[in-house]
Structures are given as structure tokens and as C-alpha cells.
mmCIF file of C-alpha atoms in Angstrom:
data_model
loop_
_atom_site.group_PDB
_atom_site.id
_atom_site.type_symbol
_atom_site.label_atom_id
_atom_site.label_comp_id
_atom_site.label_asym_id
_atom_site.label_seq_id
_atom_site.Cartn_x
_atom_site.Cartn_y
_atom_site.Cartn_z
ATOM 1 C CA MET A 706 158.452 89.274 -1.413
ATOM 2 C CA ILE A 707 159.073 85.745 -0.117
ATOM 3 C CA ASP A 708 160.709 86.478 3.253
ATOM 4 C CA GLY A 709 159.822 90.101 3.999
ATOM 5 C CA PHE A 710 156.102 89.530 4.558
ATOM 6 C CA GLY A 711 154.316 87.101 6.878
ATOM 7 C CA LEU A 712 154.850 88.589 10.350
ATOM 8 C CA VAL A 713 151.346 90.049 10.439
ATOM 9 C CA ALA A 714 149.875 86.627 9.623
ATOM 10 C CA LEU A 715 151.697 85.037 12.555
ATOM 11 C CA SER A 716 150.685 87.856 14.907
ATOM 12 C CA VAL A 717 147.044 87.217 13.933
ATOM 13 C CA MET A 718 147.228 83.431 14.192
ATOM 14 C CA VAL A 719 148.876 83.000 17.603
ATOM 15 C CA PRO A 720 146.278 85.080 19.555
ATOM 16 C CA MET A 721 143.571 82.743 18.204
ATOM 17 C CA ILE A 722 145.406 79.866 19.888
ATOM 18 C CA THR A 723 145.997 81.642 23.198
ATOM 19 C CA VAL A 724 142.399 82.882 23.525
ATOM 20 C CA GLN A 725 140.959 79.455 22.714
ATOM 21 C CA VAL A 726 143.309 77.805 25.231
ATOM 22 C CA TYR A 727 142.085 80.319 27.804
ATOM 23 C CA GLY A 728 138.500 79.399 26.921
ATOM 24 C CA MET A 729 139.295 75.714 27.361
ATOM 25 C CA VAL A 730 140.686 76.413 30.834
ATOM 26 C CA VAL A 731 137.640 78.482 31.820
ATOM 27 C CA TYR A 732 135.165 75.867 30.620
ATOM 28 C CA SER A 733 137.088 72.973 32.173
ATOM 29 C CA GLY A 734 136.532 74.503 35.614
ATOM 30 C CA GLY A 735 132.758 74.119 35.311
ATOM 31 C CA THR A 736 132.164 77.879 35.231
ATOM 32 C CA GLY A 737 131.733 78.164 31.463
ATOM 33 C CA ALA A 738 128.003 78.905 31.465
ATOM 34 C CA ALA A 739 128.306 81.529 34.184
ATOM 35 C CA ALA A 740 131.273 83.152 32.453
ATOM 36 C CA MET A 741 129.398 83.262 29.147
ATOM 37 C CA GLU A 742 126.348 84.887 30.767
ATOM 38 C CA ALA A 743 128.520 87.484 32.493
ATOM 39 C CA ILE A 744 130.422 88.379 29.319
ATOM 40 C CA THR A 745 127.215 88.496 27.283
ATOM 41 C CA ALA A 746 125.703 90.892 29.811
ATOM 42 C CA GLN A 747 128.769 93.142 29.562
ATOM 43 C CA VAL A 748 128.622 93.140 25.756
ATOM 44 C CA THR A 749 124.925 93.891 25.536
ATOM 45 C CA GLU A 750 124.616 96.370 28.399
ATOM 46 C CA ALA A 751 128.069 98.110 28.465
ATOM 47 C CA PRO A 752 127.083 101.241 30.444
ATOM 48 C CA ALA A 753 128.519 104.391 28.924
ATOM 49 C CA LYS A 754 130.683 106.658 31.043
ATOM 50 C CA SER A 755 130.398 110.412 30.799
ATOM 51 C CA GLY A 756 131.875 113.532 32.333
ATOM 52 C CA ILE A 757 135.328 115.067 32.674
ATOM 53 C CA ILE A 758 136.510 112.532 35.263
ATOM 54 C CA ALA A 759 135.556 109.636 33.012
ATOM 55 C CA ALA A 760 137.355 111.285 30.082
ATOM 56 C CA LEU A 761 140.498 111.737 32.159
ATOM 57 C CA LEU A 762 140.322 108.122 33.302
ATOM 58 C CA ASP A 763 139.990 106.958 29.696
ATOM 59 C CA LEU A 764 142.958 109.111 28.700
ATOM 60 C CA ALA A 765 145.004 107.667 31.576
ATOM 61 C CA GLY A 766 143.996 104.181 30.425
ATOM 62 C CA MET A 767 145.219 104.999 26.921
ATOM 63 C CA LEU A 768 148.550 106.146 28.363
ATOM 64 C CA ARG A 769 148.756 102.844 30.258
ATOM 65 C CA ASP A 770 148.146 100.934 27.021
ATOM 66 C CA VAL A 771 150.848 102.829 25.113
ATOM 67 C CA LEU A 772 153.349 102.701 28.008
ATOM 68 C CA PRO A 773 154.713 99.204 27.137
ATOM 69 C CA ILE A 774 155.656 100.496 23.665
ATOM 70 C CA ILE A 775 157.486 103.468 25.181
ATOM 71 C CA ILE A 776 159.295 101.266 27.717
ATOM 72 C CA THR A 777 160.364 98.798 24.994
ATOM 73 C CA VAL A 778 161.714 101.563 22.735
ATOM 74 C CA LEU A 779 163.627 103.254 25.573
ATOM 75 C CA PHE A 780 164.988 99.926 26.854
ATOM 76 C CA PHE A 781 166.497 98.982 23.507
ATOM 77 C CA GLN A 782 167.651 102.518 22.744
ATOM 78 C CA TYR A 783 169.518 103.129 26.017
ATOM 79 C CA LEU A 784 170.399 99.663 27.362
ATOM 80 C CA VAL A 785 170.851 97.563 24.201
ATOM 81 C CA LEU A 786 171.984 100.050 21.552
ATOM 82 C CA ARG A 787 173.473 102.383 24.232
ATOM 83 C CA ARG A 788 172.693 105.509 22.260
ATOM 84 C CA LYS A 789 170.737 108.626 23.097
ATOM 85 C CA LEU A 790 167.616 109.644 21.229
ATOM 86 C CA SER A 791 168.394 112.064 18.421
ATOM 87 C CA ASN A 792 165.560 114.452 19.299
ATOM 88 C CA PRO A 793 163.902 113.557 22.641
ATOM 89 C CA LYS A 794 161.497 116.538 22.694
ATOM 90 C CA LYS A 795 160.214 115.843 19.198
ATOM 91 C CA ILE A 796 159.762 112.127 19.936
ATOM 92 C CA ALA A 797 157.987 112.872 23.241
ATOM 93 C CA PHE A 798 155.650 115.274 21.430
ATOM 94 C CA GLY A 799 154.993 112.582 18.821
ATOM 95 C CA PHE A 800 154.058 110.015 21.469
ATOM 96 C CA ALA A 801 151.755 112.570 23.118
ATOM 97 C CA LEU A 802 149.983 113.049 19.782
ATOM 98 C CA VAL A 803 149.693 109.267 19.402
ATOM 99 C CA ILE A 804 148.034 108.957 22.814
ATOM 100 C CA LEU A 805 145.620 111.823 22.124
ATOM 101 C CA GLY A 806 144.878 110.473 18.647
ATOM 102 C CA LEU A 807 144.134 106.988 19.928
ATOM 103 C CA TYR A 808 141.897 108.418 22.631
ATOM 104 C CA ALA A 809 139.990 110.510 20.078
ATOM 105 C CA PHE A 810 139.685 107.450 17.826
ATOM 106 C CA VAL A 811 138.229 105.304 20.618
ATOM 107 C CA VAL A 812 135.756 108.057 21.546
ATOM 108 C CA GLY A 813 134.766 108.314 17.889
ATOM 109 C CA LEU A 814 134.100 104.575 17.777
ATOM 110 C CA LYS A 815 131.816 104.771 20.793
ATOM 111 C CA LEU A 816 129.934 107.819 19.535
ATOM 112 C CA GLY A 817 129.773 107.063 15.819
ATOM 113 C CA LEU A 818 130.756 103.768 14.244
ATOM 114 C CA PHE A 819 129.490 101.319 16.865
ATOM 115 C CA PRO A 820 126.034 102.925 17.243
ATOM 116 C CA ILE A 821 125.447 103.328 13.497
ATOM 117 C CA GLY A 822 126.486 99.737 12.802
ATOM 118 C CA THR A 823 124.203 98.338 15.478
ATOM 119 C CA SER A 824 121.218 100.533 14.571
ATOM 120 C CA MET A 825 121.483 99.732 10.854
ATOM 121 C CA ALA A 826 121.614 96.007 11.584
ATOM 122 C CA GLU A 827 118.470 96.281 13.700
ATOM 123 C CA GLN A 828 116.630 98.334 11.057
ATOM 124 C CA LEU A 829 117.631 95.963 8.249
ATOM 125 C CA MET A 830 116.411 92.962 10.244
ATOM 126 C CA ALA A 831 113.045 94.689 10.678
ATOM 127 C CA MET A 832 112.463 94.516 6.909
ATOM 128 C CA ASP A 833 110.497 91.740 5.242
ATOM 129 C CA SER A 834 113.463 90.309 3.318
ATOM 130 C CA TYR A 835 117.026 89.321 4.167
ATOM 131 C CA ALA A 836 118.274 90.557 0.768
ATOM 132 C CA PRO A 837 119.054 94.111 2.033
ATOM 133 C CA VAL A 838 121.058 92.597 4.910
ATOM 134 C CA TYR A 839 123.229 90.588 2.506
ATOM 135 C CA LEU A 840 123.627 93.602 0.210
ATOM 136 C CA PHE A 841 124.630 95.848 3.111
ATOM 137 C CA ALA A 842 127.187 93.274 4.344
ATOM 138 C CA LEU A 843 128.667 93.000 0.836
ATOM 139 C CA MET A 844 128.900 96.745 0.287
ATOM 140 C CA ILE A 845 130.097 97.708 3.773
ATOM 141 C CA GLY A 846 132.809 95.034 3.602
ATOM 142 C CA PHE A 847 134.081 96.393 0.288
ATOM 143 C CA ALA A 848 133.827 100.067 1.264
ATOM 144 C CA THR A 849 135.513 99.817 4.671
ATOM 145 C CA THR A 850 138.366 97.728 3.264
ATOM 146 C CA MET A 851 139.101 100.232 0.511
ATOM 147 C CA ALA A 852 139.395 102.904 3.218
ATOM 148 C CA GLU A 853 141.790 100.929 5.453
ATOM 149 C CA PRO A 854 145.036 102.930 5.963
ATOM 150 C CA ALA A 855 146.988 99.747 6.777
ATOM 151 C CA LEU A 856 145.937 98.135 3.491
ATOM 152 C CA ILE A 857 146.938 101.218 1.512
ATOM 153 C CA ALA A 858 150.350 101.173 3.191
ATOM 154 C CA ILE A 859 151.045 97.475 2.644
ATOM 155 C CA GLY A 860 149.847 97.742 -0.959
ATOM 156 C CA LYS A 861 152.490 100.406 -1.602
ATOM 157 C CA GLN A 862 155.156 98.344 0.189
ATOM 158 C CA ALA A 863 154.295 95.275 -1.888
ATOM 159 C CA GLU A 864 154.416 97.309 -5.096
ATOM 160 C CA GLU A 865 157.873 98.625 -4.181
ATOM 161 C CA ALA A 866 159.141 95.208 -3.071
ATOM 162 C CA ALA A 867 157.977 93.595 -6.315
ATOM 163 C CA ALA A 868 159.643 96.360 -8.378
ATOM 164 C CA GLY A 869 156.370 97.169 -10.146
ATOM 165 C CA ALA A 870 155.400 93.571 -10.884
ATOM 166 C CA LEU A 871 152.407 93.964 -8.534
ATOM 167 C CA ASN A 872 149.858 96.769 -8.657
ATOM 168 C CA GLY A 873 148.964 98.211 -5.248
ATOM 169 C CA ASN A 874 145.485 99.309 -6.346
ATOM 170 C CA ALA A 875 144.749 95.882 -7.831
ATOM 171 C CA ILE A 876 145.726 94.275 -4.519
ATOM 172 C CA ARG A 877 143.366 96.616 -2.663
ATOM 173 C CA LEU A 878 140.499 95.681 -4.989
ATOM 174 C CA LEU A 879 141.170 91.948 -4.592
ATOM 175 C CA VAL A 880 141.318 92.228 -0.814
ATOM 176 C CA ALA A 881 138.153 94.362 -0.706
ATOM 177 C CA VAL A 882 136.279 91.778 -2.775
ATOM 178 C CA GLY A 883 137.508 89.026 -0.446
ATOM 179 C CA VAL A 884 136.390 90.902 2.659
ATOM 180 C CA ALA A 885 133.000 91.660 1.092
ATOM 181 C CA VAL A 886 132.419 87.985 0.264
ATOM 182 C CA GLY A 887 133.671 86.845 3.665
ATOM 183 C CA ILE A 888 131.452 89.203 5.661
ATOM 184 C CA THR A 889 128.438 88.241 3.533
ATOM 185 C CA ILE A 890 129.046 84.550 4.294
ATOM 186 C CA GLY A 891 129.482 85.418 7.970
ATOM 187 C CA VAL A 892 126.187 87.314 7.998
ATOM 188 C CA HIS A 893 124.516 84.289 6.406
ATOM 189 C CA ARG A 894 125.875 82.159 9.261
ATOM 190 C CA ILE A 895 124.336 84.485 11.854
ATOM 191 C CA ILE A 896 120.973 84.537 10.069
ATOM 192 C CA THR A 897 120.808 80.742 9.725
ATOM 193 C CA GLY A 898 122.267 80.066 13.187
ATOM 194 C CA ASP A 899 124.872 77.630 11.849
ATOM 195 C CA SER A 900 127.983 76.756 13.834
ATOM 196 C CA ILE A 901 131.013 78.835 12.949
ATOM 197 C CA HIS A 902 133.386 75.874 13.265
ATOM 198 C CA TYR A 903 132.569 74.260 9.924
ATOM 199 C CA TYR A 904 132.709 77.564 8.042
ATOM 200 C CA ILE A 905 136.119 78.472 9.475
ATOM 201 C CA MET A 906 137.573 74.990 8.981
ATOM 202 C CA GLY A 907 136.305 74.925 5.399
ATOM 203 C CA GLY A 908 137.815 78.347 4.740
ATOM 204 C CA TYR A 909 141.226 77.387 6.086
ATOM 205 C CA ILE A 910 141.212 74.084 4.162
ATOM 206 C CA LEU A 911 140.655 76.142 1.006
ATOM 207 C CA VAL A 912 143.504 78.464 2.039
ATOM 208 C CA ILE A 913 145.843 75.486 2.573
ATOM 209 C CA LEU A 914 145.003 74.069 -0.870
ATOM 210 C CA LEU A 915 145.600 77.434 -2.529
ATOM 211 C CA THR A 916 148.885 77.799 -0.621
ATOM 212 C CA LEU A 917 150.120 74.591 -2.260
ATOM 213 C CA LEU A 918 149.153 75.867 -5.720
ATOM 214 C CA ALA A 919 150.001 79.570 -5.494
ATOM 215 C CA PRO A 920 153.344 81.073 -6.618
ATOM 216 C CA ARG A 921 155.738 81.243 -3.719
ATOM 217 C CA TYR A 922 156.214 85.023 -3.956
ATOM 218 C CA ILE A 923 152.543 85.766 -3.184
ATOM 219 C CA VAL A 924 151.927 83.424 -0.227
ATOM 220 C CA ALA A 925 153.411 85.511 2.610
ATOM 221 C CA LEU A 926 151.871 88.715 1.250
ATOM 222 C CA ALA A 927 148.450 87.089 0.934
ATOM 223 C CA TYR A 928 148.569 85.898 4.530
ATOM 224 C CA ASP A 929 149.585 89.367 5.703
ATOM 225 C CA LEU A 930 146.757 90.979 3.738
ATOM 226 C CA GLY A 931 144.290 88.816 5.633
ATOM 227 C CA GLY A 932 145.473 90.472 8.844
ATOM 228 C CA VAL A 933 145.847 94.106 7.844
ATOM 229 C CA THR A 934 142.349 94.308 6.360
ATOM 230 C CA THR A 935 140.748 93.964 9.793
ATOM 231 C CA SER A 936 141.936 97.247 11.213
ATOM 232 C CA GLU A 937 140.703 100.662 12.333
ATOM 233 C CA VAL A 938 137.828 101.187 9.906
ATOM 234 C CA THR A 939 136.554 97.665 9.236
ATOM 235 C CA VAL A 940 136.531 96.172 12.737
ATOM 236 C CA PRO A 941 134.177 98.644 14.498
ATOM 237 C CA LEU A 942 131.465 98.601 11.838
ATOM 238 C CA VAL A 943 131.643 94.868 11.178
ATOM 239 C CA THR A 944 131.665 93.986 14.883
ATOM 240 C CA ALA A 945 128.704 96.281 15.494
ATOM 241 C CA LEU A 946 126.905 94.676 12.546
ATOM 242 C CA GLY A 947 127.392 91.179 13.979
ATOM 243 C CA ILE A 948 126.269 92.169 17.471
ATOM 244 C CA GLY A 949 123.271 94.035 16.062
ATOM 245 C CA LEU A 950 122.186 91.042 13.967
ATOM 246 C CA ALA A 951 122.591 88.592 16.844
ATOM 247 C CA SER A 952 120.613 90.921 19.135
ATOM 248 C CA SER A 953 117.793 91.292 16.588
ATOM 249 C CA ILE A 954 117.269 87.613 15.719
ATOM 250 C CA GLU A 955 115.368 85.499 18.195
ATOM 251 C CA GLY A 956 117.309 82.548 19.554
ATOM 252 C CA ARG A 957 120.764 84.004 18.835
ATOM 253 C CA ASN A 958 123.387 84.584 21.515
ATOM 254 C CA VAL A 959 125.458 87.746 21.206
ATOM 255 C CA LEU A 960 128.653 86.071 22.412
ATOM 256 C CA ILE A 961 128.311 82.908 20.320
ATOM 257 C CA ASP A 962 126.669 84.287 17.165
ATOM 258 C CA GLY A 963 127.475 88.016 17.251
ATOM 259 C CA PHE A 964 131.222 87.630 16.897
ATOM 260 C CA GLY A 965 133.157 85.880 14.138
ATOM 261 C CA LEU A 966 132.629 88.217 11.179
ATOM 262 C CA ILE A 967 136.201 89.474 11.483
ATOM 263 C CA ALA A 968 137.437 85.902 11.072
ATOM 264 C CA PHE A 969 135.598 85.637 7.749
ATOM 265 C CA ALA A 970 136.998 89.023 6.724
ATOM 266 C CA SER A 971 140.514 87.694 7.397
ATOM 267 C CA ILE A 972 140.219 84.403 5.502
ATOM 268 C CA PHE A 973 138.698 85.358 2.167
ATOM 269 C CA PRO A 974 141.193 88.079 1.162
ATOM 270 C CA ILE A 975 143.850 85.357 1.315
ATOM 271 C CA VAL A 976 141.669 83.284 -1.029
ATOM 272 C CA THR A 977 141.114 86.072 -3.575
ATOM 273 C CA VAL A 978 144.757 87.220 -3.669
ATOM 274 C CA MET A 979 146.201 83.710 -4.070
ATOM 275 C CA THR A 980 143.540 82.777 -6.636
ATOM 276 C CA TYR A 981 144.456 85.863 -8.641
ATOM 277 C CA ALA A 982 148.160 84.923 -8.481
ATOM 278 C CA ILE A 983 147.436 81.352 -9.597
ATOM 279 C CA VAL A 984 145.335 82.539 -12.545
ATOM 280 C CA SER A 985 147.933 85.157 -13.510
ATOM 281 C CA GLN A 986 150.735 82.601 -13.432
ATOM 282 C CA TYR A 987 148.692 80.151 -15.501
ATOM 283 C CA ARG A 988 147.901 82.790 -18.130
ATOM 284 C CA SER A 989 151.532 83.870 -18.253
ATOM 285 C CA GLU A 990 152.693 80.287 -18.818
ATOM 286 C CA ARG A 991 150.087 79.789 -21.550
ATOM 287 C CA ARG A 992 151.272 82.930 -23.336
ATOM 288 C CA LYS A 993 154.862 81.674 -23.237
ATOM 289 C CA GLU A 994 153.797 78.326 -24.681
ATOM 290 C CA THR A 995 151.908 79.934 -27.558
ATOM 291 C CA GLN A 996 154.877 82.147 -28.390
#
């Protein structure tokens, strides 16, 4: 529990640093405004490709994306471990299914989840009150998180690692509540037009304080849960929601205001899980004292 978790948290944190360093380099060259306009145009327009040739090109692109994984596995298997694959045909068939599955998933995002998220955001913004927008953000955050395959898997792993001391379903509920609250706060930021910096810094300050107070066994798991919640189901709908809101509100920029909801969805599950662990530990100590 203490040492086995935490890799996902690091894999989420380091890309934030590298992308922001890249942004600093781009802006330092005096081309920041032009770059932002170009990226915004790509996000908002994004012409859709169609036809058999386009489908084959997308499939070839998916193979290109998966190829580094295949090369890494084969390199370590044959050159480092110096052993042959136990069942090459079965493994090759499995990788082919992975490539086809990922391609079908991406096509499904383009045809289903992205359009419905954007259209619902636009329709909600057309109403007289912001209350339905907040309610939708709260409910969609909870619902998509409960359906995340990665969260289900890590919940089971945590339950096994803790030898039954943790309940996988309870962890899922805590994380879903955290994501729901985080996305709702992120939606509020888009509506009000506030800067994301203060929200994110405040969230991480809270996380640091809870890290100092939380039981050691829960810290690494909590940080990992903040990463696995933003996966296949949550990201498309939440991203589409943010872009749709930013596109529907006058004065908002899609690139500056439309993104960032995923960051909120990553922070607040850490808060809810560690808060739960702190409260549970406190209640357990009080029970021991009374006995």
C-alpha cells in the first residue's frame, strides 16, 4: 500500500511540467499570440475526415502509435531477457485486437461522446439559469467516474493489497464524489471567467496539507486515484463540455478557458480519499480511547 502505488501520479505530474516548459519556450520567442490563434482555430474548426482512405490512414496512425509499445516489449524480451515469446501468434493476434479496438474507440469518440458533450453544453447555456449547467457537471462527473474501467481495476487492486481493510466500492464512490465536485468548480471557473491558476494552486495547497495529515498507507493510492479517474470515459465528455461552454459564452477563449476541467477532476479525488482516511483514522483512535 505504501510503496506499490504512486507511479500513475508521477506519470501525470511530469507531463504538466514538460508541456508548460514547452509553452514557455514558444511564448518567449514572441510567437505566443500567433500560436494560440492557430491552435484555437484547429480546436474549434477541426475538419472531419471521411471515406475509406481516411479510415485506413487513421488505422495506420493507430498502428504507428502502438508501435513503440511493441518495439519496447520485443527489445526487452529478445535482447535483455534473451527468451522467445511463449506464444507469438496469440500475442500478435492480441496486439491486432488492441489496435482495432483503439481505432474503434477513437471513432466512437468523434461520432458520439465529443458531439453530445459539446451540444449539451451549448443547449444548457441557452437556458435562463446556470443551475442546470452546474447540476449537469456534478452528475456527469459522478456518472462517468463510476463507469471508468481503470478505476474499477485499481479499486480491486487496492482492496487486495490492503487485505480487505479497504473497500473497492467505497473508494469508487469517494473518487466519483471528488470528480463531481472538481468538475463543478471547474465549470464555475469557465462561467465566471476566472483565472485557472489560483484554483489549481489552491487545490494543490489543500492536497499538500492533507498529505501531511493523512495516514501514510493511503497517500500513494490517493495520488494514483487522481490520475486513473481521468481516463477513457471521463476525458471525452468533460473535455467536450469545457470546449462547448467556452464556445457558448461571449468573451471566453476556447484554448484558455475551454480546457482545465480534467485538472480539477484529478485534484479533488485526492482530497476526498485522503479526507476519508483522516476521518476514519480519527474515529478509530477515538474508539480505542473509549475502550
